[in-house]
Tab-separated table of C-alpha atoms in Angstrom:
chain	number	residue	atom	x	y	z
A	1	MET	CA	-22.093	74.934	-6.042
A	2	ARG	CA	-20.521	74.377	-8.991
A	3	LYS	CA	-16.772	74.768	-7.510
A	4	PHE	CA	-17.426	72.077	-4.804
A	5	LYS	CA	-19.146	69.822	-7.024
A	6	ASN	CA	-15.454	69.008	-8.964
A	7	TRP	CA	-14.065	69.306	-4.979
A	8	GLY	CA	-16.617	66.785	-4.285
A	9	ILE	CA	-15.828	64.776	-6.828
A	10	VAL	CA	-11.424	65.274	-7.037
A	11	ALA	CA	-12.237	64.096	-3.260
A	12	VAL	CA	-13.980	60.651	-4.166
A	13	ILE	CA	-11.159	60.033	-6.701
A	14	PHE	CA	-8.769	60.869	-3.772
A	15	LEU	CA	-10.284	58.088	-1.265
A	16	LEU	CA	-10.676	55.353	-3.964
A	17	VAL	CA	-7.001	55.606	-4.792
A	18	GLY	CA	-6.365	55.417	-1.124
A	19	LEU	CA	-8.191	52.550	-1.269
A	20	ALA	CA	-6.455	51.604	-3.994
A	21	LEU	CA	-3.549	51.674	-2.829
A	22	TRP	CA	-4.191	50.804	0.864
A	23	TRP	CA	-5.779	47.503	-0.722
A	24	PHE	CA	-2.241	47.036	-2.739
A	25	ALA	CA	0.242	47.506	-0.441
A	26	LEU	CA	-1.982	45.092	1.921
A	27	GLU	CA	-1.449	42.574	-0.847
A	28	ILE	CA	2.129	42.979	-1.310
A	29	LYS	CA	2.636	42.377	2.438
A	30	GLU	CA	-0.270	39.088	2.766
A	31	ARG	CA	1.836	37.638	-0.956
A	32	GLN	CA	5.333	38.243	1.273
A	33	VAL	CA	4.136	35.824	4.049
A	34	LEU	CA	5.569	32.423	3.626
A	35	LEU	CA	2.255	30.383	3.881
A	36	ASN	CA	0.580	32.862	1.109
A	37	GLN	CA	4.190	32.281	-1.261
A	38	PHE	CA	3.663	28.147	-1.890
A	39	ASP	CA	0.539	26.079	-3.203
A	40	ALA	CA	1.527	23.717	-0.274
A	41	PHE	CA	4.174	22.587	2.400
A	42	VAL	CA	5.266	18.374	1.835
A	43	TYR	CA	7.201	15.976	4.226
A	44	ASP	CA	7.875	12.668	2.959
A	45	ASP	CA	8.968	10.034	5.856
A	46	ASN	CA	8.069	7.094	2.878
A	47	ASP	CA	5.696	5.648	4.394
A	48	VAL	CA	3.669	8.474	5.570
A	49	LEU	CA	3.651	12.133	3.296
A	50	SER	CA	1.889	15.112	5.007
A	51	TRP	CA	1.631	18.122	3.786
A	52	PHE	CA	-0.526	21.579	4.569
A	53	GLU	CA	-2.230	23.826	1.935
A	54	LEU	CA	-2.726	26.804	3.673
A	55	THR	CA	-3.111	30.547	3.306
A	56	SER	CA	-2.367	33.644	5.703
A	57	ARG	CA	-4.259	36.592	6.795
A	58	ASN	CA	-4.231	39.209	8.984
A	59	GLY	CA	-2.630	37.439	10.788
A	60	LYS	CA	-5.062	34.419	10.926
A	61	VAL	CA	-4.706	30.800	9.164
A	62	LYS	CA	-6.701	28.715	7.706
A	63	GLY	CA	-6.749	25.572	5.467
A	64	GLU	CA	-6.213	21.838	5.166
A	65	TYR	CA	-3.337	19.000	6.801
A	66	HIS	CA	-3.303	16.056	4.914
A	67	GLN	CA	-1.880	12.749	5.042
A	68	GLN	CA	-1.668	10.031	2.812
A	69	LYS	CA	-0.773	6.278	3.464
A	70	ILE	CA	-0.656	3.352	1.821
A	71	LYS	CA	-4.065	2.896	0.414
A	72	GLU	CA	-5.852	5.956	2.484
A	73	LYS	CA	-5.628	9.949	2.241
A	74	GLU	CA	-7.070	12.059	5.002
A	75	THR	CA	-7.528	15.507	5.254
A	76	PHE	CA	-8.001	17.795	8.698
A	77	SER	CA	-9.046	21.562	8.577
A	78	VAL	CA	-6.276	23.833	10.388
A	79	THR	CA	-6.844	27.174	12.027
A	80	GLY	CA	-4.250	29.224	13.150
A	81	LYS	CA	-2.428	32.268	13.477
A	82	GLU	CA	1.096	34.550	13.276
A	83	THR	CA	3.464	34.398	16.059
A	84	GLU	CA	6.810	36.183	17.338
A	85	GLU	CA	8.332	33.539	16.075
A	86	GLY	CA	6.638	31.905	13.210
A	87	PHE	CA	2.987	30.647	13.370
A	88	GLU	CA	0.346	28.324	15.891
A	89	LEU	CA	-1.665	25.160	14.090
A	90	LYS	CA	-4.540	23.987	15.479
A	91	VAL	CA	-5.295	20.793	13.625
A	92	ASN	CA	-8.605	19.031	13.960
A	93	LYS	CA	-8.225	15.552	14.101
A	94	TYR	CA	-10.959	13.682	14.599
A	95	GLY	CA	-12.749	16.244	17.691
A	96	ASN	CA	-8.931	15.931	18.937
A	97	VAL	CA	-7.122	18.831	18.630
A	98	LEU	CA	-3.198	18.416	17.342
A	99	VAL	CA	-1.410	21.698	17.989
A	100	PHE	CA	2.333	22.666	15.763
A	101	ASP	CA	4.668	25.182	16.242
A	102	ILE	CA	5.906	26.861	12.803
A	103	LYS	CA	9.008	28.696	11.856
A	104	PRO	CA	10.138	29.598	8.682
A	105	SER	CA	13.369	28.652	7.173
A	106	LYS	CA	13.935	29.883	3.734
A	107	SER	CA	11.082	28.974	1.676
A	108	ASN	CA	9.576	25.986	3.726
A	109	LEU	CA	8.344	25.265	7.198
A	110	LEU	CA	10.258	23.629	9.955
A	111	VAL	CA	7.213	21.841	11.607
A	112	GLN	CA	6.722	20.907	15.364
A	113	LYS	CA	4.183	19.161	17.068
A	114	ARG	CA	3.752	20.243	20.593
A	115	GLY	CA	5.001	18.156	23.237
A	116	GLU	CA	7.543	16.283	20.814
A	117	LYS	CA	10.990	17.182	20.718
A	118	SER	CA	11.499	16.404	17.495
A	119	SER	CA	10.968	18.758	14.274
A	120	HIS	CA	10.459	18.773	10.493
A	121	LEU	CA	11.222	20.472	7.646
A	122	TYR	CA	8.397	20.642	5.473
A	123	ARG	CA	9.247	21.487	1.858
A	124	GLY	CA	6.925	24.905	-0.166
A	125	VAL	CA	5.837	23.474	-3.729
A	126	SER	CA	4.008	24.510	-5.845
A	127	GLN	CA	0.633	22.135	-6.869
A	128	GLU	CA	2.749	20.295	-10.187
A	129	GLU	CA	5.336	19.748	-7.846
A	130	LEU	CA	2.568	18.231	-4.615
A	131	ALA	CA	1.078	16.104	-7.657
A	132	THR	CA	4.507	14.392	-7.967
A	133	SER	CA	5.167	13.744	-4.379
A	134	VAL	CA	1.355	12.073	-4.406
A	135	GLU	CA	1.992	9.727	-6.458
A	136	ALA	CA	5.818	8.978	-5.832
A	137	ASN	CA	4.594	7.916	-2.511
A	138	ARG	CA	1.512	6.266	-3.665
A	139	GLU	CA	3.737	4.337	-6.181
A	140	TYR	CA	6.205	3.793	-2.851
A	141	ASN	CA	3.492	2.569	-0.650
A	142	THR	CA	2.043	-0.072	-3.455
A	143	GLU	CA	5.396	-1.567	-3.662
A	144	TYR	CA	5.906	-1.535	0.127
A	145	VAL	CA	2.589	-3.446	0.123
A	146	GLU	CA	3.901	-6.181	-2.703
A	147	LYS	CA	7.234	-6.609	-1.435
A	148	THR	CA	5.456	-6.642	2.953
A	149	ARG	CA	2.948	-8.937	0.934
A	150	TRP	CA	5.178	-10.879	-1.247
A	151	LYS	CA	7.753	-11.721	1.756
A	152	GLN	CA	4.495	-13.336	4.373
A	153	PHE	CA	3.711	-15.754	1.484
A	154	THR	CA	7.380	-16.840	0.787
A	155	VAL	CA	7.532	-17.492	5.194
A	156	ALA	CA	4.470	-19.150	5.140
A	157	LEU	CA	5.742	-21.219	2.265
A	158	LYS	CA	8.226	-21.689	3.344
A	159	ARG	CA	6.982	-22.994	6.981
A	160	ASN	CA	4.651	-25.331	4.988
A	161	TYR	CA	6.041	-29.006	4.072
A	162	GLY	CA	3.870	-29.367	1.577
A	163	TYR	CA	0.368	-30.114	0.717
A	164	LEU	CA	-1.951	-32.716	0.611
A	165	TYR	CA	-5.148	-33.936	-1.567
A	166	ALA	CA	-6.571	-36.770	0.286
A	167	GLU	CA	-10.355	-38.143	0.000
A	168	GLU	CA	-11.371	-41.520	2.666
A	169	HIS	CA	-12.593	-42.714	-0.049
A	170	GLY	CA	-10.810	-41.754	-3.557
A	171	THR	CA	-8.734	-43.659	-5.913
A	172	TYR	CA	-6.087	-40.425	-5.981
A	173	GLN	CA	-4.125	-39.174	-2.919
A	174	LEU	CA	-1.549	-36.112	-4.293
A	175	PHE	CA	0.958	-34.852	-1.854
A	176	LEU	CA	3.114	-31.553	-3.647
A	177	LYS	CA	5.717	-30.271	-2.487
A	178	VAL	CA	7.375	-27.384	-3.378
A	179	ASP	CA	11.265	-27.415	-2.933
A	180	GLU	CA	12.493	-24.032	-3.776
A	181	VAL	CA	10.342	-20.073	-4.263
A	182	LEU	CA	12.886	-17.737	-5.722
A	183	SER	CA	11.822	-13.521	-5.154
A	184	GLY	CA	11.259	-13.455	-8.867
A	185	GLY	CA	8.306	-16.268	-8.342
A	186	GLU	CA	9.646	-19.253	-9.810
A	187	LEU	CA	8.872	-21.904	-7.968
A	188	SER	CA	10.869	-26.183	-7.840
A	189	GLY	CA	9.230	-28.879	-6.078
A	190	SER	CA	7.754	-32.650	-7.102
A	191	LEU	CA	4.400	-34.057	-7.003
A	192	LEU	CA	3.392	-37.266	-5.444
A	193	VAL	CA	0.416	-39.821	-7.359
A	194	MET	CA	-0.429	-41.809	-5.533
A	195	ASN	CA	-2.971	-43.767	-7.462
A	196	ALA	CA	-5.138	-47.148	-5.973
A	197	ASN	CA	-6.933	-48.111	-9.788
A	198	GLY	CA	-8.722	-51.189	-9.166
A	199	ASP	CA	-6.212	-53.852	-10.696
A	200	SER	CA	-6.134	-57.193	-9.360
A	201	ASN	CA	-2.415	-57.298	-10.123
A	202	LYS	CA	-0.605	-54.217	-8.491
A	203	PRO	CA	-4.033	-52.026	-7.071
A	204	TYR	CA	-1.057	-49.766	-5.510
A	205	LYS	CA	0.446	-47.320	-8.007
A	206	GLU	CA	2.604	-43.941	-7.447
A	207	THR	CA	4.406	-41.969	-9.770
A	208	ARG	CA	6.423	-38.384	-8.856
A	209	TYR	CA	6.623	-35.806	-11.338
A	210	VAL	CA	9.303	-32.661	-11.261
A	211	MET	CA	7.449	-29.698	-10.602
A	212	ASN	CA	8.714	-26.175	-11.884
A	213	GLY	CA	6.648	-23.038	-11.876
A	214	ILE	CA	5.773	-19.770	-11.284
A	215	THR	CA	3.750	-17.763	-8.782
A	216	ASP	CA	3.238	-14.050	-7.833
A	217	GLY	CA	1.371	-15.290	-3.980
A	218	LYS	CA	-1.633	-15.489	-5.657
A	219	MET	CA	-1.547	-17.636	-9.197
A	220	VAL	CA	0.519	-20.273	-9.361
A	221	GLU	CA	1.062	-22.233	-12.948
A	222	PHE	CA	3.264	-25.497	-12.701
A	223	PHE	CA	4.569	-27.447	-15.565
A	224	PRO	CA	5.189	-30.736	-14.736
A	225	LYS	CA	6.541	-33.450	-17.996
A	226	VAL	CA	3.624	-35.835	-17.949
A	227	ASN	CA	4.143	-39.129	-20.779
A	228	GLY	CA	6.970	-36.954	-22.210
A	229	LYS	CA	5.282	-33.999	-22.738
A	230	TYR	CA	4.873	-30.658	-20.608
A	231	THR	CA	1.685	-29.899	-18.958
A	232	LYS	CA	0.295	-26.761	-18.136
A	233	LEU	CA	-1.436	-26.678	-14.779
A	234	ASP	CA	-3.627	-23.880	-13.388
A	235	GLY	CA	-4.692	-22.832	-9.854
A	236	TYR	CA	-4.299	-20.289	-7.357
A	237	PHE	CA	-2.846	-20.319	-3.658
A	238	LEU	CA	-5.549	-19.722	-0.334
A	239	LYS	CA	-4.524	-16.738	1.819
A	240	ASP	CA	-1.937	-17.218	4.232
A	241	ALA	CA	-0.514	-19.527	1.607
A	242	THR	CA	-2.944	-22.688	3.399
A	243	GLY	CA	-3.918	-24.271	0.630
A	244	LEU	CA	-4.315	-24.149	-2.857
A	245	ASP	CA	-6.490	-24.809	-5.420
A	246	LEU	CA	-5.398	-26.508	-8.103
A	247	LEU	CA	-5.995	-28.928	-11.696
A	248	PHE	CA	-5.383	-32.214	-11.870
A	249	TRP	CA	-4.569	-32.721	-15.185
A	250	ILE	CA	-5.849	-36.807	-15.001
A	251	THR	CA	-8.976	-36.261	-14.107
A	252	GLY	CA	-9.672	-32.741	-15.220
A	253	GLU	CA	-10.544	-31.348	-11.469
A	254	GLN	CA	-10.012	-28.426	-9.894
A	255	LEU	CA	-9.041	-29.914	-6.444
A	256	ARG	CA	-8.599	-28.445	-2.991
A	257	PHE	CA	-4.815	-29.340	-1.334
A	258	HIS	CA	-3.839	-28.706	2.348
A	259	ALA	CA	-0.983	-27.490	3.648
A	260	VAL	CA	-0.103	-30.369	6.112
A	261	THR	CA	3.170	-30.887	7.972
A	262	GLU	CA	5.420	-33.970	7.614
A	263	LYS	CA	3.998	-36.210	10.566
A	264	GLU	CA	0.713	-35.328	8.935
A	265	PHE	CA	1.699	-36.367	5.314
A	266	LYS	CA	2.933	-39.696	6.796
A	267	GLN	CA	0.343	-40.881	8.688
A	268	SER	CA	-2.279	-39.998	5.620
A	269	TYR	CA	0.790	-41.546	3.671
A	270	GLU	CA	0.684	-45.253	5.093
A	271	LYS	CA	-3.239	-45.345	5.659
A	272	PHE	CA	-3.867	-44.666	1.975
A	273	LYS	CA	-1.305	-46.638	0.952
A	274	LEU	CA	-2.016	-49.584	3.595
A	275	LEU	CA	-5.986	-49.581	2.788
A	276	LYS	CA	-5.096	-50.037	-0.723
A	277	GLU	CA	-3.174	-52.440	-1.423
């Protein structure tokens, strides 16, 4: 009886060892699958960073597909299977299923969206390399957005003839003209101050000040020379450079200037001068 019992124990041990060897062999086989060898597979076209995070088990694939562009990141679920040439992946993108045909290429994946002729090489990377790519793409997009914003601002700024502050019954009428804006944000131009001071001998007076300054497309600072001393004028541009708010040192007020054409300025100039003289 004891003999049979010992043989039973031996049989169990052999079974356990066999299962462990089978599991170990299976693990080795699974680890040889390319999808399981890297933390992610990345493709970067500068504007959009795309990457797969995948695992393959028993011929079935699961994971996530990520896309990062400008200031947003999207994540979609992935399912798939092994094929004779590689893998077939299905990405559920807001209910629309996208199918990708995948071919291993050394340590990378050659990814082709079903229905498209071109394919893209997704690099196999570690988590650290993925984090570096994500940050680099974020910095690129931030710089791209800033360059685009600056270009749009300068185009709008140059399109305007100038900026006018005018009140129907005001004492002052001001006209700011920007002659040049450089890539570093430096500005140069002039400010025409038209003043109806109420003096019976000389009721109307106008003075032109050289205006040098700096802007980032939002804030603006000008440094005119007033009575022999440089004065700092703070302000900011409105959206699309349609106007700007700027401190007027004489009254100490922040005034709203609006973009005008050359014709609009001349009409306002002649009207103000005629009424005040």
